[in-house]
């Protein structure tokens, strides 16, 4: 019980703080299906937030992604396409220093609803290690949430990255 109250207070503080900070950019985690749900959702979202740069990490080929945003009327100059990531952990680790270098202290994180728990765990660790707050924006789907084990595994990998700079991606490529 003595551990529970401070944990709940910390979580409450983090939630209130994230609600008060206005995001300065959008991060989209790649991994959509051939229907491009995440890209199309983000293009619509971007129209409502016309001043935010958009970092897309992984996902559809550049030309396909650019076409979705162009068709939605989003200025291509807002897009930052990153294809270094090979999984969810590296979606964050390949971008976090670039975000920090741009002075970004708060972002929206967009991914599918079934993937959001894992993305949130990793984001809390990786983005948090650089003082970057985030608000989640789930893309609706009809897919069941991922197993908790994936969040735990990738949370441990994110902690490993913060401590050592190593993501373990090479060891988990076959476990995506």
PDB file of C-alpha atoms in Angstrom:
ATOM      1  CA  UNK A   1       0.000   0.000   0.000  1.00  0.00           C
ATOM      2  CA  UNK A   2       2.856   2.391   0.793  1.00  0.00           C
ATOM      3  CA  UNK A   3       4.130   1.905  -2.765  1.00  0.00           C
ATOM      4  CA  UNK A   4       0.710   2.214  -4.415  1.00  0.00           C
ATOM      5  CA  UNK A   5      -0.143   5.740  -3.255  1.00  0.00           C
ATOM      6  CA  UNK A   6       3.064   7.388  -4.575  1.00  0.00           C
ATOM      7  CA  UNK A   7       2.691   5.482  -7.847  1.00  0.00           C
ATOM      8  CA  UNK A   8      -0.900   6.659  -8.269  1.00  0.00           C
ATOM      9  CA  UNK A   9       0.100  10.221  -7.403  1.00  0.00           C
ATOM     10  CA  UNK A  10       2.927  10.128  -9.961  1.00  0.00           C
ATOM     11  CA  UNK A  11       0.614   8.743 -12.658  1.00  0.00           C
ATOM     12  CA  UNK A  12      -1.963  11.415 -11.858  1.00  0.00           C
ATOM     13  CA  UNK A  13       0.695  14.119 -12.049  1.00  0.00           C
ATOM     14  CA  UNK A  14       1.908  12.816 -15.419  1.00  0.00           C
ATOM     15  CA  UNK A  15      -1.650  12.786 -16.775  1.00  0.00           C
ATOM     16  CA  UNK A  16      -2.400  16.335 -15.637  1.00  0.00           C
ATOM     17  CA  UNK A  17       0.945  17.586 -16.950  1.00  0.00           C
ATOM     18  CA  UNK A  18       0.416  15.976 -20.363  1.00  0.00           C
ATOM     19  CA  UNK A  19      -3.035  17.572 -20.631  1.00  0.00           C
ATOM     20  CA  UNK A  20      -1.597  21.022 -19.944  1.00  0.00           C
ATOM     21  CA  UNK A  21       1.217  20.840 -22.516  1.00  0.00           C
ATOM     22  CA  UNK A  22       0.340  21.673 -26.111  1.00  0.00           C
ATOM     23  CA  UNK A  23       2.014  19.247 -28.560  1.00  0.00           C
ATOM     24  CA  UNK A  24       4.487  20.751 -31.006  1.00  0.00           C
ATOM     25  CA  UNK A  25       4.621  17.834 -33.470  1.00  0.00           C
ATOM     26  CA  UNK A  26       2.989  14.579 -34.518  1.00  0.00           C
ATOM     27  CA  UNK A  27       4.649  11.155 -34.540  1.00  0.00           C
ATOM     28  CA  UNK A  28       3.000   8.423 -36.587  1.00  0.00           C
ATOM     29  CA  UNK A  29       4.140   4.861 -35.970  1.00  0.00           C
ATOM     30  CA  UNK A  30       4.324   2.905 -39.205  1.00  0.00           C
ATOM     31  CA  UNK A  31       2.634  -0.422 -39.559  1.00  0.00           C
ATOM     32  CA  UNK A  32      -0.649   0.253 -41.316  1.00  0.00           C
ATOM     33  CA  UNK A  33      -2.235  -2.329 -43.532  1.00  0.00           C
ATOM     34  CA  UNK A  34      -2.576  -1.936 -47.275  1.00  0.00           C
ATOM     35  CA  UNK A  35      -5.594   0.292 -46.509  1.00  0.00           C
ATOM     36  CA  UNK A  36      -3.208   2.887 -45.015  1.00  0.00           C
ATOM     37  CA  UNK A  37      -5.395   3.504 -41.956  1.00  0.00           C
ATOM     38  CA  UNK A  38      -2.733   5.290 -39.914  1.00  0.00           C
ATOM     39  CA  UNK A  39      -1.607   7.515 -42.770  1.00  0.00           C
ATOM     40  CA  UNK A  40      -5.169   8.488 -43.786  1.00  0.00           C
ATOM     41  CA  UNK A  41      -6.181   9.125 -40.173  1.00  0.00           C
ATOM     42  CA  UNK A  42      -3.094  11.277 -39.642  1.00  0.00           C
ATOM     43  CA  UNK A  43      -3.680  13.232 -42.847  1.00  0.00           C
ATOM     44  CA  UNK A  44      -7.158  14.162 -41.563  1.00  0.00           C
ATOM     45  CA  UNK A  45      -5.712  14.952 -38.132  1.00  0.00           C
ATOM     46  CA  UNK A  46      -3.018  17.125 -39.747  1.00  0.00           C
ATOM     47  CA  UNK A  47      -5.628  19.246 -41.494  1.00  0.00           C
ATOM     48  CA  UNK A  48      -7.045  20.124 -38.052  1.00  0.00           C
ATOM     49  CA  UNK A  49      -3.536  20.942 -36.755  1.00  0.00           C
ATOM     50  CA  UNK A  50      -2.024  22.846 -39.694  1.00  0.00           C
ATOM     51  CA  UNK A  51       1.062  24.148 -37.909  1.00  0.00           C
ATOM     52  CA  UNK A  52       2.427  20.859 -36.602  1.00  0.00           C
ATOM     53  CA  UNK A  53       5.284  19.026 -38.323  1.00  0.00           C
ATOM     54  CA  UNK A  54       4.644  15.317 -38.851  1.00  0.00           C
ATOM     55  CA  UNK A  55       7.253  12.625 -38.252  1.00  0.00           C
ATOM     56  CA  UNK A  56       6.349   9.293 -39.812  1.00  0.00           C
ATOM     57  CA  UNK A  57       8.504   6.435 -38.662  1.00  0.00           C
ATOM     58  CA  UNK A  58       8.462   3.246 -40.710  1.00  0.00           C
ATOM     59  CA  UNK A  59       5.353   2.184 -42.538  1.00  0.00           C
ATOM     60  CA  UNK A  60       4.334   2.549 -46.133  1.00  0.00           C
ATOM     61  CA  UNK A  61       6.800   3.427 -48.896  1.00  0.00           C
ATOM     62  CA  UNK A  62       7.627   7.154 -49.091  1.00  0.00           C
ATOM     63  CA  UNK A  63       5.813   7.728 -52.359  1.00  0.00           C
ATOM     64  CA  UNK A  64       2.619   6.099 -51.047  1.00  0.00           C
ATOM     65  CA  UNK A  65       2.753   8.074 -47.806  1.00  0.00           C
ATOM     66  CA  UNK A  66       3.366  11.349 -49.625  1.00  0.00           C
ATOM     67  CA  UNK A  67       0.444  10.642 -51.953  1.00  0.00           C
ATOM     68  CA  UNK A  68      -1.972  10.163 -49.013  1.00  0.00           C
ATOM     69  CA  UNK A  69      -0.963  13.484 -47.473  1.00  0.00           C
ATOM     70  CA  UNK A  70      -0.918  15.326 -50.791  1.00  0.00           C
ATOM     71  CA  UNK A  71      -4.408  14.054 -51.635  1.00  0.00           C
ATOM     72  CA  UNK A  72      -5.594  15.360 -48.244  1.00  0.00           C
ATOM     73  CA  UNK A  73      -4.100  18.775 -48.990  1.00  0.00           C
ATOM     74  CA  UNK A  74      -1.319  18.571 -46.391  1.00  0.00           C
ATOM     75  CA  UNK A  75       1.826  20.504 -47.301  1.00  0.00           C
ATOM     76  CA  UNK A  76       4.592  17.956 -48.031  1.00  0.00           C
ATOM     77  CA  UNK A  77       7.086  20.276 -46.307  1.00  0.00           C
ATOM     78  CA  UNK A  78       5.491  19.251 -42.996  1.00  0.00           C
ATOM     79  CA  UNK A  79       6.449  15.600 -43.472  1.00  0.00           C
ATOM     80  CA  UNK A  80       9.588  14.066 -41.992  1.00  0.00           C
ATOM     81  CA  UNK A  81       9.852  10.475 -43.202  1.00  0.00           C
ATOM     82  CA  UNK A  82      12.082   8.114 -41.244  1.00  0.00           C
ATOM     83  CA  UNK A  83      12.700   4.550 -42.342  1.00  0.00           C
ATOM     84  CA  UNK A  84      15.443   3.564 -39.905  1.00  0.00           C
ATOM     85  CA  UNK A  85      13.047   1.826 -37.505  1.00  0.00           C
ATOM     86  CA  UNK A  86      12.492  -1.914 -37.701  1.00  0.00           C
ATOM     87  CA  UNK A  87       9.977  -2.238 -34.861  1.00  0.00           C
ATOM     88  CA  UNK A  88       8.061  -0.223 -32.276  1.00  0.00           C
ATOM     89  CA  UNK A  89      11.022   0.380 -29.963  1.00  0.00           C
ATOM     90  CA  UNK A  90      13.136   1.726 -32.804  1.00  0.00           C
ATOM     91  CA  UNK A  91      10.202   3.843 -34.021  1.00  0.00           C
ATOM     92  CA  UNK A  92      10.917   5.925 -30.930  1.00  0.00           C
ATOM     93  CA  UNK A  93      14.670   5.537 -30.522  1.00  0.00           C
ATOM     94  CA  UNK A  94      15.467   6.630 -34.084  1.00  0.00           C
ATOM     95  CA  UNK A  95      13.458   9.857 -33.689  1.00  0.00           C
ATOM     96  CA  UNK A  96      13.826  11.011 -30.100  1.00  0.00           C
ATOM     97  CA  UNK A  97      17.161  12.795 -30.473  1.00  0.00           C
ATOM     98  CA  UNK A  98      15.986  14.505 -33.664  1.00  0.00           C
ATOM     99  CA  UNK A  99      12.850  15.722 -31.874  1.00  0.00           C
ATOM    100  CA  UNK A 100      14.961  17.011 -28.999  1.00  0.00           C
ATOM    101  CA  UNK A 101      17.348  18.752 -31.423  1.00  0.00           C
ATOM    102  CA  UNK A 102      14.330  20.573 -32.886  1.00  0.00           C
ATOM    103  CA  UNK A 103      13.373  21.755 -29.382  1.00  0.00           C
ATOM    104  CA  UNK A 104      10.229  19.644 -29.326  1.00  0.00           C
ATOM    105  CA  UNK A 105       9.015  19.000 -25.787  1.00  0.00           C
ATOM    106  CA  UNK A 106       5.586  17.509 -26.484  1.00  0.00           C
ATOM    107  CA  UNK A 107       4.111  15.389 -29.282  1.00  0.00           C
ATOM    108  CA  UNK A 108       1.006  13.571 -30.358  1.00  0.00           C
ATOM    109  CA  UNK A 109       1.649   9.849 -30.882  1.00  0.00           C
ATOM    110  CA  UNK A 110      -0.639   8.254 -33.458  1.00  0.00           C
ATOM    111  CA  UNK A 111      -0.918   4.509 -33.895  1.00  0.00           C
ATOM    112  CA  UNK A 112      -3.644   1.873 -34.075  1.00  0.00           C
ATOM    113  CA  UNK A 113      -5.772   1.415 -30.958  1.00  0.00           C
ATOM    114  CA  UNK A 114      -4.687  -2.217 -30.542  1.00  0.00           C
ATOM    115  CA  UNK A 115      -1.034  -1.102 -30.531  1.00  0.00           C
ATOM    116  CA  UNK A 116      -1.406   1.904 -28.213  1.00  0.00           C
ATOM    117  CA  UNK A 117      -0.597   0.209 -24.887  1.00  0.00           C
ATOM    118  CA  UNK A 118       2.794  -0.962 -26.143  1.00  0.00           C
ATOM    119  CA  UNK A 119       3.500   2.359 -27.859  1.00  0.00           C
ATOM    120  CA  UNK A 120       2.616   4.225 -24.655  1.00  0.00           C
ATOM    121  CA  UNK A 121       4.932   2.100 -22.514  1.00  0.00           C
ATOM    122  CA  UNK A 122       7.823   2.606 -24.923  1.00  0.00           C
ATOM    123  CA  UNK A 123       7.026   6.288 -25.419  1.00  0.00           C
ATOM    124  CA  UNK A 124       6.946   6.916 -21.688  1.00  0.00           C
ATOM    125  CA  UNK A 125      10.429   5.451 -21.361  1.00  0.00           C
ATOM    126  CA  UNK A 126      12.137   6.677 -24.549  1.00  0.00           C
ATOM    127  CA  UNK A 127      10.489  10.078 -24.973  1.00  0.00           C
ATOM    128  CA  UNK A 128      10.460  10.560 -21.219  1.00  0.00           C
ATOM    129  CA  UNK A 129      14.217   9.974 -21.102  1.00  0.00           C
ATOM    130  CA  UNK A 130      14.576  13.208 -23.102  1.00  0.00           C
ATOM    131  CA  UNK A 131      11.867  15.139 -21.237  1.00  0.00           C
ATOM    132  CA  UNK A 132       9.357  14.882 -24.090  1.00  0.00           C
ATOM    133  CA  UNK A 133       5.686  14.602 -23.109  1.00  0.00           C
ATOM    134  CA  UNK A 134       3.127  12.931 -25.360  1.00  0.00           C
ATOM    135  CA  UNK A 135      -0.592  12.586 -25.923  1.00  0.00           C
ATOM    136  CA  UNK A 136      -1.924   9.461 -27.574  1.00  0.00           C
ATOM    137  CA  UNK A 137      -4.293   9.547 -30.517  1.00  0.00           C
ATOM    138  CA  UNK A 138      -5.533   6.023 -31.314  1.00  0.00           C
ATOM    139  CA  UNK A 139      -6.572   5.048 -34.825  1.00  0.00           C
ATOM    140  CA  UNK A 140      -9.765   2.986 -34.467  1.00  0.00           C
ATOM    141  CA  UNK A 141      -9.688  -0.629 -35.600  1.00  0.00           C
ATOM    142  CA  UNK A 142     -11.547  -3.864 -35.043  1.00  0.00           C
ATOM    143  CA  UNK A 143      -8.420  -5.653 -33.803  1.00  0.00           C
ATOM    144  CA  UNK A 144      -8.061  -6.902 -30.231  1.00  0.00           C
ATOM    145  CA  UNK A 145      -5.369  -5.262 -28.097  1.00  0.00           C
ATOM    146  CA  UNK A 146      -1.927  -6.823 -28.268  1.00  0.00           C
ATOM    147  CA  UNK A 147      -0.911  -9.195 -25.489  1.00  0.00           C
ATOM    148  CA  UNK A 148       0.521  -7.554 -22.365  1.00  0.00           C
ATOM    149  CA  UNK A 149       3.710  -9.582 -22.843  1.00  0.00           C
ATOM    150  CA  UNK A 150       4.646  -7.486 -25.893  1.00  0.00           C
ATOM    151  CA  UNK A 151       4.374  -4.303 -23.840  1.00  0.00           C
ATOM    152  CA  UNK A 152       6.479  -5.778 -21.053  1.00  0.00           C
ATOM    153  CA  UNK A 153       9.116  -7.121 -23.443  1.00  0.00           C
ATOM    154  CA  UNK A 154       9.422  -3.890 -25.391  1.00  0.00           C
ATOM    155  CA  UNK A 155       9.288  -1.801 -22.218  1.00  0.00           C
ATOM    156  CA  UNK A 156      12.331  -3.737 -21.015  1.00  0.00           C
ATOM    157  CA  UNK A 157      14.032  -3.128 -24.363  1.00  0.00           C
ATOM    158  CA  UNK A 158      13.301   0.601 -24.067  1.00  0.00           C
ATOM    159  CA  UNK A 159      14.874   0.648 -20.607  1.00  0.00           C
ATOM    160  CA  UNK A 160      17.869  -1.211 -22.042  1.00  0.00           C
ATOM    161  CA  UNK A 161      18.176   1.457 -24.752  1.00  0.00           C
ATOM    162  CA  UNK A 162      18.059   4.301 -22.207  1.00  0.00           C
ATOM    163  CA  UNK A 163      20.766   2.587 -20.159  1.00  0.00           C
ATOM    164  CA  UNK A 164      23.039   1.363 -22.979  1.00  0.00           C
ATOM    165  CA  UNK A 165      21.950   2.711 -26.376  1.00  0.00           C
ATOM    166  CA  UNK A 166      21.188  -0.865 -27.496  1.00  0.00           C
ATOM    167  CA  UNK A 167      17.583  -1.680 -28.516  1.00  0.00           C
ATOM    168  CA  UNK A 168      17.818  -5.436 -28.905  1.00  0.00           C
ATOM    169  CA  UNK A 169      16.073  -5.057 -32.277  1.00  0.00           C
ATOM    170  CA  UNK A 170      18.392  -7.537 -33.913  1.00  0.00           C
ATOM    171  CA  UNK A 171      17.292 -10.130 -31.368  1.00  0.00           C
ATOM    172  CA  UNK A 172      13.543  -9.521 -31.782  1.00  0.00           C
ATOM    173  CA  UNK A 173      13.022  -9.043 -35.516  1.00  0.00           C
ATOM    174  CA  UNK A 174      11.524 -12.508 -35.762  1.00  0.00           C
ATOM    175  CA  UNK A 175       9.215 -11.805 -32.756  1.00  0.00           C
ATOM    176  CA  UNK A 176       7.413  -8.719 -34.091  1.00  0.00           C
TER     177      UNK A 176
END
